[in-house]
Every structure is written in C-alpha cells, then in structure tokens.
Short mmCIF file of C-alpha atoms in Angstrom, two decimals:
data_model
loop_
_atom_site.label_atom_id
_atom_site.label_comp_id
_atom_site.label_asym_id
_atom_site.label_seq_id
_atom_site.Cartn_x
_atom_site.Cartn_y
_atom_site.Cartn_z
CA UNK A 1 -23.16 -11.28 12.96
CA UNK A 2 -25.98 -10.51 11.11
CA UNK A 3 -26.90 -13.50 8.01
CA UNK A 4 -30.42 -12.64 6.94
CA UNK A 5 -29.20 -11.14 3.74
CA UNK A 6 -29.67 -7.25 4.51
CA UNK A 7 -26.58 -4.77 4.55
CA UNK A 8 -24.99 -4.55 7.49
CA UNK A 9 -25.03 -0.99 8.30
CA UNK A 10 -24.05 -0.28 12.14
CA UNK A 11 -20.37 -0.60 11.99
CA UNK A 12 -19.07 1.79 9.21
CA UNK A 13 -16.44 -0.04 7.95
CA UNK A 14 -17.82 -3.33 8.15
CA UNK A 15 -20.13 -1.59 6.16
CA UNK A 16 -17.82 -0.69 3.94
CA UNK A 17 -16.03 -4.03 3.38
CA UNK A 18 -19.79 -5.43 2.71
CA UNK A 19 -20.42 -3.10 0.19
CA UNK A 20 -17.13 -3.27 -1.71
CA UNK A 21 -17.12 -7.44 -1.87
CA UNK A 22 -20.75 -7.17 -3.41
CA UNK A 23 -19.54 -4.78 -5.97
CA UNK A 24 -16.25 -6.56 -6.74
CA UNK A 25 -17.81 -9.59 -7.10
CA UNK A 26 -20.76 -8.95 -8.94
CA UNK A 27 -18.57 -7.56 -11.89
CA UNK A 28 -17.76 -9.70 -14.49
CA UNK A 29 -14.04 -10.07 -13.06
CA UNK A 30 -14.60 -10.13 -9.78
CA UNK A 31 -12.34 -8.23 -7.78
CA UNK A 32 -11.90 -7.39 -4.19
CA UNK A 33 -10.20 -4.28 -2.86
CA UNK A 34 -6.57 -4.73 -1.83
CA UNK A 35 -6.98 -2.66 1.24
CA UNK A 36 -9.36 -5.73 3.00
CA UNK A 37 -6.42 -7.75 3.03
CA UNK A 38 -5.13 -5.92 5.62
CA UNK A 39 -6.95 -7.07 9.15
CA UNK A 40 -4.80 -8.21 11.82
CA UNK A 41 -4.32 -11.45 10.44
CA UNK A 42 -3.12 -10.46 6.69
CA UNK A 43 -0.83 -7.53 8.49
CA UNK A 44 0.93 -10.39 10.67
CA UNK A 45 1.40 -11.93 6.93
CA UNK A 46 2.34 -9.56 5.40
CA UNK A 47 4.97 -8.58 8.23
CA UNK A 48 6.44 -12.28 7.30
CA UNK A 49 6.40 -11.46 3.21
CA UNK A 50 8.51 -8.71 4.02
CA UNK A 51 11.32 -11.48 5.37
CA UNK A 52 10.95 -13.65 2.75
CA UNK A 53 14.29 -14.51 0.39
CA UNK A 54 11.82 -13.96 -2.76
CA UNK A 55 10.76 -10.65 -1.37
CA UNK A 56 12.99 -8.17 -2.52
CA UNK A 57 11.68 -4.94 -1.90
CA UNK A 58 11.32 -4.15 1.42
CA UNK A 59 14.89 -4.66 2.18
CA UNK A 60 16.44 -3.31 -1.45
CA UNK A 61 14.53 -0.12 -0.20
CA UNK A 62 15.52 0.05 3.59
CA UNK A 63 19.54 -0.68 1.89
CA UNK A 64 18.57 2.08 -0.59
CA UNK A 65 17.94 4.48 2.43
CA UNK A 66 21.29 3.23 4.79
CA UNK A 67 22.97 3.67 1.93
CA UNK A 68 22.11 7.26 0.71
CA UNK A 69 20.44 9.11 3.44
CA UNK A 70 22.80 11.54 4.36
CA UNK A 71 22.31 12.99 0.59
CA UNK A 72 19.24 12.60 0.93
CA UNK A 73 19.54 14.37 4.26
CA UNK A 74 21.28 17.09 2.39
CA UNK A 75 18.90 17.51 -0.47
CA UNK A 76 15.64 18.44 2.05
CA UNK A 77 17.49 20.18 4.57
CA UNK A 78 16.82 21.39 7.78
CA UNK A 79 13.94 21.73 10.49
CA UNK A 80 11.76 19.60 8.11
CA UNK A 81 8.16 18.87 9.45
CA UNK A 82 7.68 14.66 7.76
CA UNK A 83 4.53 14.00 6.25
CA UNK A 84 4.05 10.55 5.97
CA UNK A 85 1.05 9.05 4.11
CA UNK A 86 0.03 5.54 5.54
CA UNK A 87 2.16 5.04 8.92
CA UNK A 88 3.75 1.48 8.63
CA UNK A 89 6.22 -0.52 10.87
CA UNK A 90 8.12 2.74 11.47
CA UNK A 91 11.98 0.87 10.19
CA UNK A 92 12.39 3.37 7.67
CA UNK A 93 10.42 6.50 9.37
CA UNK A 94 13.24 6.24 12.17
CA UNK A 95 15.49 6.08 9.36
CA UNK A 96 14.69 9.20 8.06
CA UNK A 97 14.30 11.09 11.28
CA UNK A 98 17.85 9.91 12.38
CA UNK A 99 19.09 11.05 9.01
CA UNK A 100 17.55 14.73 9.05
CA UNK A 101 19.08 17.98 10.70
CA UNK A 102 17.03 18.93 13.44
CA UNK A 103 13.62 17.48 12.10
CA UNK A 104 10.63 19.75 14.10
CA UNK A 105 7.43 17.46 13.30
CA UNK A 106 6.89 14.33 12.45
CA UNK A 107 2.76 14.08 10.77
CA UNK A 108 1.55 10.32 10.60
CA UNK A 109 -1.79 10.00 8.45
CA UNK A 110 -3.11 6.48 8.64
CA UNK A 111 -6.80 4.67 8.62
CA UNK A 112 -6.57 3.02 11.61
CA UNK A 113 -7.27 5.04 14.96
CA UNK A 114 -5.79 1.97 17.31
CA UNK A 115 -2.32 1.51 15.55
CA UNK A 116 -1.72 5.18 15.22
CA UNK A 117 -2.18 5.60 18.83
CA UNK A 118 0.25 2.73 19.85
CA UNK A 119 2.90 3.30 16.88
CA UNK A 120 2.94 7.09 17.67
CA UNK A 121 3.22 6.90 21.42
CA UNK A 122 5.92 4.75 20.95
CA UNK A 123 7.85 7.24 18.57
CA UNK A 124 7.08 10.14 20.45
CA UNK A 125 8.77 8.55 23.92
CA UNK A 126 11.58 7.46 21.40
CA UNK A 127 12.18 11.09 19.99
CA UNK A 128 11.39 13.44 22.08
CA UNK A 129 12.37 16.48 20.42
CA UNK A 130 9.70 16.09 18.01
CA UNK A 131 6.44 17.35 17.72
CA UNK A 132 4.63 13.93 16.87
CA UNK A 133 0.90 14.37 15.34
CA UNK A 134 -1.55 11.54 14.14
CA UNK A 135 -4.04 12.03 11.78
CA UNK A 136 -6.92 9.39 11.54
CA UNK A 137 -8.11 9.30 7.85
CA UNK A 138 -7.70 7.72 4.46
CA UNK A 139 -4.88 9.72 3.08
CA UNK A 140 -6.20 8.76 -0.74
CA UNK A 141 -9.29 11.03 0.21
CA UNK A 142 -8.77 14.67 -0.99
CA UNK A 143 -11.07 16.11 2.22
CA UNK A 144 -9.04 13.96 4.29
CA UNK A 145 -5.69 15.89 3.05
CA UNK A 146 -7.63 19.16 2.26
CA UNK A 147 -8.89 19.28 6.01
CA UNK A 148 -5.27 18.69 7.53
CA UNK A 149 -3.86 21.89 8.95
CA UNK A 150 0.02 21.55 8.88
CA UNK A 151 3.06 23.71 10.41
CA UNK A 152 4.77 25.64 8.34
CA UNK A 153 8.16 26.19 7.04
CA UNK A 154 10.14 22.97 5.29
CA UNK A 155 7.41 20.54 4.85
CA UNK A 156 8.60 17.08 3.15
CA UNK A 157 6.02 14.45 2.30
CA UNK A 158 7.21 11.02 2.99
CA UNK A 159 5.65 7.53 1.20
CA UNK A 160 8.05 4.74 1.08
CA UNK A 161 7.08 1.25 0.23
CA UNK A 162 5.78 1.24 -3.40
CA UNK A 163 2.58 2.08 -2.01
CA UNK A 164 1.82 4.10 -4.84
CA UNK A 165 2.03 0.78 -7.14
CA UNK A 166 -1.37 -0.23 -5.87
CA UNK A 167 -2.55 2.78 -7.91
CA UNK A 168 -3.67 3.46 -11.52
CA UNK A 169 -2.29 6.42 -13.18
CA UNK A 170 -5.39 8.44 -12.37
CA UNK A 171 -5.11 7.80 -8.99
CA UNK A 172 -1.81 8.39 -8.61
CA UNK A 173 -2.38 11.89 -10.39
CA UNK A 174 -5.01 12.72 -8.12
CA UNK A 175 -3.04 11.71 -5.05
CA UNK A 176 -0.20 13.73 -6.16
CA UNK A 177 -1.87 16.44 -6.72
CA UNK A 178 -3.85 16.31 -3.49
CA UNK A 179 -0.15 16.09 -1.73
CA UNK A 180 1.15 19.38 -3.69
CA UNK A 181 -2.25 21.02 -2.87
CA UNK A 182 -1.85 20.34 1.27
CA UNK A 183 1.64 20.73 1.51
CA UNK A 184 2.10 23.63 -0.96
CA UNK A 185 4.26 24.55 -4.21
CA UNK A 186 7.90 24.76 -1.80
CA UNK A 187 7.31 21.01 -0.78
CA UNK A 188 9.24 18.41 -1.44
CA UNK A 189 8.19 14.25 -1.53
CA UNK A 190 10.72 11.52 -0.82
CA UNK A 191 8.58 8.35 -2.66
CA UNK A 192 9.54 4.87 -3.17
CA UNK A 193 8.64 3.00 -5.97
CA UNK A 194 9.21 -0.46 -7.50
CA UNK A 195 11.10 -0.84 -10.89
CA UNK A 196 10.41 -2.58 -13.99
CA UNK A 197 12.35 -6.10 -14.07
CA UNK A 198 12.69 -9.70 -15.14
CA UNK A 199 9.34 -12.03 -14.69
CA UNK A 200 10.96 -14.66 -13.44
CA UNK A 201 12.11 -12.51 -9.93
CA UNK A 202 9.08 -10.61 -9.96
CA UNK A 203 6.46 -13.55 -9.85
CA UNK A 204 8.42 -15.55 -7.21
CA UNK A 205 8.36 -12.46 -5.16
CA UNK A 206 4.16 -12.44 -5.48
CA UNK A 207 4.11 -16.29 -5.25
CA UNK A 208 6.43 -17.82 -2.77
CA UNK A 209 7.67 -21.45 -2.04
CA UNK A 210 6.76 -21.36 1.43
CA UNK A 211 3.04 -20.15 0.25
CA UNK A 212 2.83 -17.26 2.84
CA UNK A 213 1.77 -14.83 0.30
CA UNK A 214 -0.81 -17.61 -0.80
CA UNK A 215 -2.01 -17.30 2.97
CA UNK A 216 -1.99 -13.79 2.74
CA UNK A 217 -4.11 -13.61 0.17
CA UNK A 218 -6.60 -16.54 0.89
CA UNK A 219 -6.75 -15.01 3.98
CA UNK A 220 -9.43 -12.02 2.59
CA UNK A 221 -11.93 -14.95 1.81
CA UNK A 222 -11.62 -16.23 5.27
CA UNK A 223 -11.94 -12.34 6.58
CA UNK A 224 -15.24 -12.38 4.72
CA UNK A 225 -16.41 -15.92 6.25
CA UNK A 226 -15.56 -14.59 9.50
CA UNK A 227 -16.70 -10.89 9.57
CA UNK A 228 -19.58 -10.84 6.68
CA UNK A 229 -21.19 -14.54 7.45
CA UNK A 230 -19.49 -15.36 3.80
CA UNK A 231 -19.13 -19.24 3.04
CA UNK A 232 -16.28 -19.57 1.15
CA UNK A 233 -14.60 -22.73 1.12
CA UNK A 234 -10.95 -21.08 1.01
CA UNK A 235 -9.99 -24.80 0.10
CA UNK A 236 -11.34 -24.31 -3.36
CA UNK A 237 -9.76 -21.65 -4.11
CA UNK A 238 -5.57 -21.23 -5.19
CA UNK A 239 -3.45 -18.11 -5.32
CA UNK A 240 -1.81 -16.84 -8.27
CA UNK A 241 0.53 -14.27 -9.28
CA UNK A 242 0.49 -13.11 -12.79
CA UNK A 243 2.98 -10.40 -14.54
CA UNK A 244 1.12 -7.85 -16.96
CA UNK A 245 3.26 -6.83 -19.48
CA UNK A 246 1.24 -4.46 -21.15
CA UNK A 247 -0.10 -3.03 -17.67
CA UNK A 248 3.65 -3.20 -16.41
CA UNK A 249 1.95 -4.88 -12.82
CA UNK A 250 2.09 -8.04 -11.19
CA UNK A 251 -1.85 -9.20 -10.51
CA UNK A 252 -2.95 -11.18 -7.34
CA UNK A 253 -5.92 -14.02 -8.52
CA UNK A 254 -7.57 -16.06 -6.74
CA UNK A 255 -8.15 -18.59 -8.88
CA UNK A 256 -11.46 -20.93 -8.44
CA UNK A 257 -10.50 -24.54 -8.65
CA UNK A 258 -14.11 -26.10 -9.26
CA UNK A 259 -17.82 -24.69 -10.02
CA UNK A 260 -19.06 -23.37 -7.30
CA UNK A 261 -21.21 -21.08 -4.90
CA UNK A 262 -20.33 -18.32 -2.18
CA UNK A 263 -22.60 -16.52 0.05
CA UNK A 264 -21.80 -13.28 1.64
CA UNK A 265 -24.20 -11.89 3.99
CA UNK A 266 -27.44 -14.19 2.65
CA UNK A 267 -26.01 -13.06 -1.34
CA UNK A 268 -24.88 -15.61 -3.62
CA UNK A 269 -21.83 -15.51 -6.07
CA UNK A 270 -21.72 -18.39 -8.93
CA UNK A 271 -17.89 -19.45 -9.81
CA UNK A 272 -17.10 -21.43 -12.87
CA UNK A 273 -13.69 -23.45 -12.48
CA UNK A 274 -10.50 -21.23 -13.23
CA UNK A 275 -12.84 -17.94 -13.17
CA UNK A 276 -11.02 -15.66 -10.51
CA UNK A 277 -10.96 -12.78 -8.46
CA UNK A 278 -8.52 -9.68 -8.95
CA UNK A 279 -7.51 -8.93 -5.56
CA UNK A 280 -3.94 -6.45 -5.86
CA UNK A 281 -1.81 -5.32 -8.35
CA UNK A 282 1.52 -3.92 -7.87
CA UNK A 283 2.37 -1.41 -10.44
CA UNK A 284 6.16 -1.40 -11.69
CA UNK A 285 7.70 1.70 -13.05
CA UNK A 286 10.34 2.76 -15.06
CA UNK A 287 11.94 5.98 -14.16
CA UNK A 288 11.03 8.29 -17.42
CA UNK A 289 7.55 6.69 -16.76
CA UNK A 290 6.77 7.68 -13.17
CA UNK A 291 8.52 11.09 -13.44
CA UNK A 292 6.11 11.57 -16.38
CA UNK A 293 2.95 10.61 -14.08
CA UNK A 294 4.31 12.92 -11.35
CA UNK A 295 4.70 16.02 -13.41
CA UNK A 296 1.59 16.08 -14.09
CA UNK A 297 0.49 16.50 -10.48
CA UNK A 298 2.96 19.35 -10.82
CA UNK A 299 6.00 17.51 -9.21
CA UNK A 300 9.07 17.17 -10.64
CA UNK A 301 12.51 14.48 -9.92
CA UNK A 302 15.23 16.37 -8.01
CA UNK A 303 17.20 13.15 -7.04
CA UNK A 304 16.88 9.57 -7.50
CA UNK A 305 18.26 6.79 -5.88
CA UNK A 306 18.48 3.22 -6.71
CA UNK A 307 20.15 -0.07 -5.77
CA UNK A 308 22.86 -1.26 -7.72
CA UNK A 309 20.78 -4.09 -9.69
CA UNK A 310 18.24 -1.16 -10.01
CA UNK A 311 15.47 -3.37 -8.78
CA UNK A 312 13.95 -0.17 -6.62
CA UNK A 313 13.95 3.49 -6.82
CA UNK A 314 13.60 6.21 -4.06
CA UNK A 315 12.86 10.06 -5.64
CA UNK A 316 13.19 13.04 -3.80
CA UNK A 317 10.08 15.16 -5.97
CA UNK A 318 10.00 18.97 -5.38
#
C-alpha cells in the first residue's frame, strides 16, 4: 500500500477508486460512487439484503417473473440471443432461459473478469445448448457496447434488478440509447424497475432492523481504510436512508456523528458533525414516467408486468 500522499497509479482500478473518493469528497456534498460498494465484502452484504423481510424487491421481482414468464416467453419469441447488462447471481437469468423457446445465446456483459469466468462456466455446463459469451467491460460505457459484435437474428436485452434506478435521467437516456444502438431497431429489452410507493416501506427497506444494510454501506469507508491507506474511523460515522420526494429516490448518507478528519492516501477530508456523504440512490418510477424516459432513447412499452400491490414493474421495451 502506498501512504505517501501521491496517486496510486499501477493498478487501474485502484486507481480509479482513488480518484473517484478524492473527487466525491472534495465536493461540497461529498459523495462516493455506488459502484465501490461492491468488493467482495459489500457483495456478500448485499447477497444478505436481498433476504431480508424489509427488502422487498428482489423477491416481488423474481415472483413477478414465476408468475408471468410464459407471456413473457410469448411476447419475445423464439431462438432469442439474451443480452444481459451486469451479470448477477444468475436466479432470474435461469429463469428466463428456462422460460424461452429454444434460446441460441446467452451474452453476459459485466466489470469483473473473475466472476464472469466462474458464473459463466457454471451456466454454460448447466445449459448446454447455448452458446454462452462473456464480455468484460462496463456496460454504462458506449465503446464498451459500441465494440460488442453480437449474433444476429432475435436479439433481447435483458436488465433486471432496478439497476437502472442508480441512474439519473440522462444516464438512463444515454444507456438506452447505447442498448438500441448495439442491438438494433428490431430489439426488444425486458427491464425491471422499482415503483413509486409509501415512505414508510421504502425507508425500512434502505435501513433495516438488523443493520445489514448499515454494514453494507459502512463497509465502503472500511474498503477505503483497507485498499487506499484511508483512516476513517467507521465508528463515527451512522447510516441513513432518506426518501426524496421531489427526486422520487431513496438516498444512502453516511452521516458524520462528530467533527472530524479522514485521510485517504496522505489527503485530508474535514467533517463537521451531521455533514454526510451521498453514497446511492435508488430511483423509483412510476410507469407513465419511465416509459416517457425510455422513448426517448427510442424504446417504447410493449408489455408490463407488475405484482399485485404494484410495488415492482418488469417491461418488455421494443
């Protein structure tokens, strides 16, 4: 570990992470990129958020799919090669691919080289009709998608999760449009996506009793002690999830408990008590809203699907 203050510049994405906590937290509310919660440790985390009686919605969205997957099935069709943008635990993935007629690829586009390796070997010994392909790269960069050379015929793009919640409307235009680009005009996009409810079960669901997602987030601060020689004292510091009405998005803080001072890498951030940092947000959509975004990345709602309490949505786009 390097401590004498310069940027650490030999490993490229340590690099990165260095360079992205200087410039979140030298703004004047610091933030810190959601994707660094994401190391080992915050994925085990987040793996247990997922199973949480608060969290709702991981499984509203895997009962969404059990439940209406043979339409959906119906709607794309057959001999579909699956795009799917940020591979994850693979429950709904194998989902889908059960679901389709006689599915001919299955494309996984993910950051991380090690887990795409492992995840895909895995589903190409479990399906071996398929033509499995990773892709290392960060699907939210254009050359990334731009660069990908695809098979042709029924090409559907595939993003469960309420990834796309992370995202700011620009970003989720650009995205879109970098998806319809790739894939071309006669794609279609099966998307999940989080809908607008009551505060009181979407804060609990950012902020549980058990304080996992409190670990989960804490954990970034203790990422940056251990991989940037930071000197947080995580002790000092408390999670907190806030609904934004007017954003429509639940906000991650961490919230500073005293005055204090945190090095990174030989810099040093000043903290007054309560100032935070903006770690996540998790956009929430209503359906005219988010069909409105998506048309103007030139994609358009075919079908929706929701759960009875309409806590979740799943759109095929075409």
């Amino acid at each position: 570990m390097r401590g004498d203050g310069d940027q650490p510049n030999q490993d490229p994405t340590r690099s990165e992470f260095y360079a992205d906590v200087v410039a979140g937290l030298s703004k004047a509310q610091k933030t810190l990129p959601c994707r660094w919660l994401y190391d080992q440790r915050g994925s085990e985390l987040f793996e247990a958020i997922t199973d949480l009686p608060e969290y709702y919605p991981t499984r509203t969205e895997i009962a969404i799919f059990e439940q209406h997957l043979p339409a959906m099935a119906a709607c794309v069709g057959g001999n579909a090669h699956v795009v799917e943008f940020g591979a994850g635990a693979g429950t709904k993935t194998r989902l889908l691919l059960d679901a389709l007629k006689t599915p001919q690829s299955y494309i996984a586009i993910d950051i991380s080289a090690d887990f795409l390796q492992s995840s895909m070997a895995a589903l190409a010994a479990d399906y071996p009709g398929i033509d499995v392909i990773p892709i290392v790269g960060n699907f939210m960069e254009t050359d990334t998608l731009a660069g990908t050379e695809l098979p042709t015929g029924n090409r559907l793009a595939f993003f469960p999760g309420s990834t796309i919640g992370n995202l700011l409307d620009t970003e989720i235009i650009t995205f879109l449009a970098a998806v319809r680009a790739m894939l071309g005009d006669k794609a279609q996009f099966l998307i999940g996506f989080d809908l607008v409810k009551a505060e009181d079960i979407l804060v609990p669901a950012y902020d549980d009793a058990s304080g996992v997602t409190a670990a989960f987030n804490l954990n970034l601060l203790a990422r940056i002690n251990r991989e940037l020689d930071g000197s947080f004292d995580t002790d000092a510091f408390a999670h907190e999830a806030r609904w934004n009405e007017a954003a429509g998005r639940i906000e991650m803080h961490l919230v500073s408990q005293q005055d204090q001072t945190a090095g990174v890498n030989g810099d040093r951030f000043d903290f007054a008590k309560g100032e935070t940092i903006h770690t996540e947000n998790s956009r929430k959509f209503r359906l005219d809203g988010f069909d409105s975004i998506a048309a103007e990345a030139g994609w358009k709602f075919r079908e929706v699907w929701t759960d009875p309490k309409e806590y979740f949505a799943v759109a095929l786009m075409g």
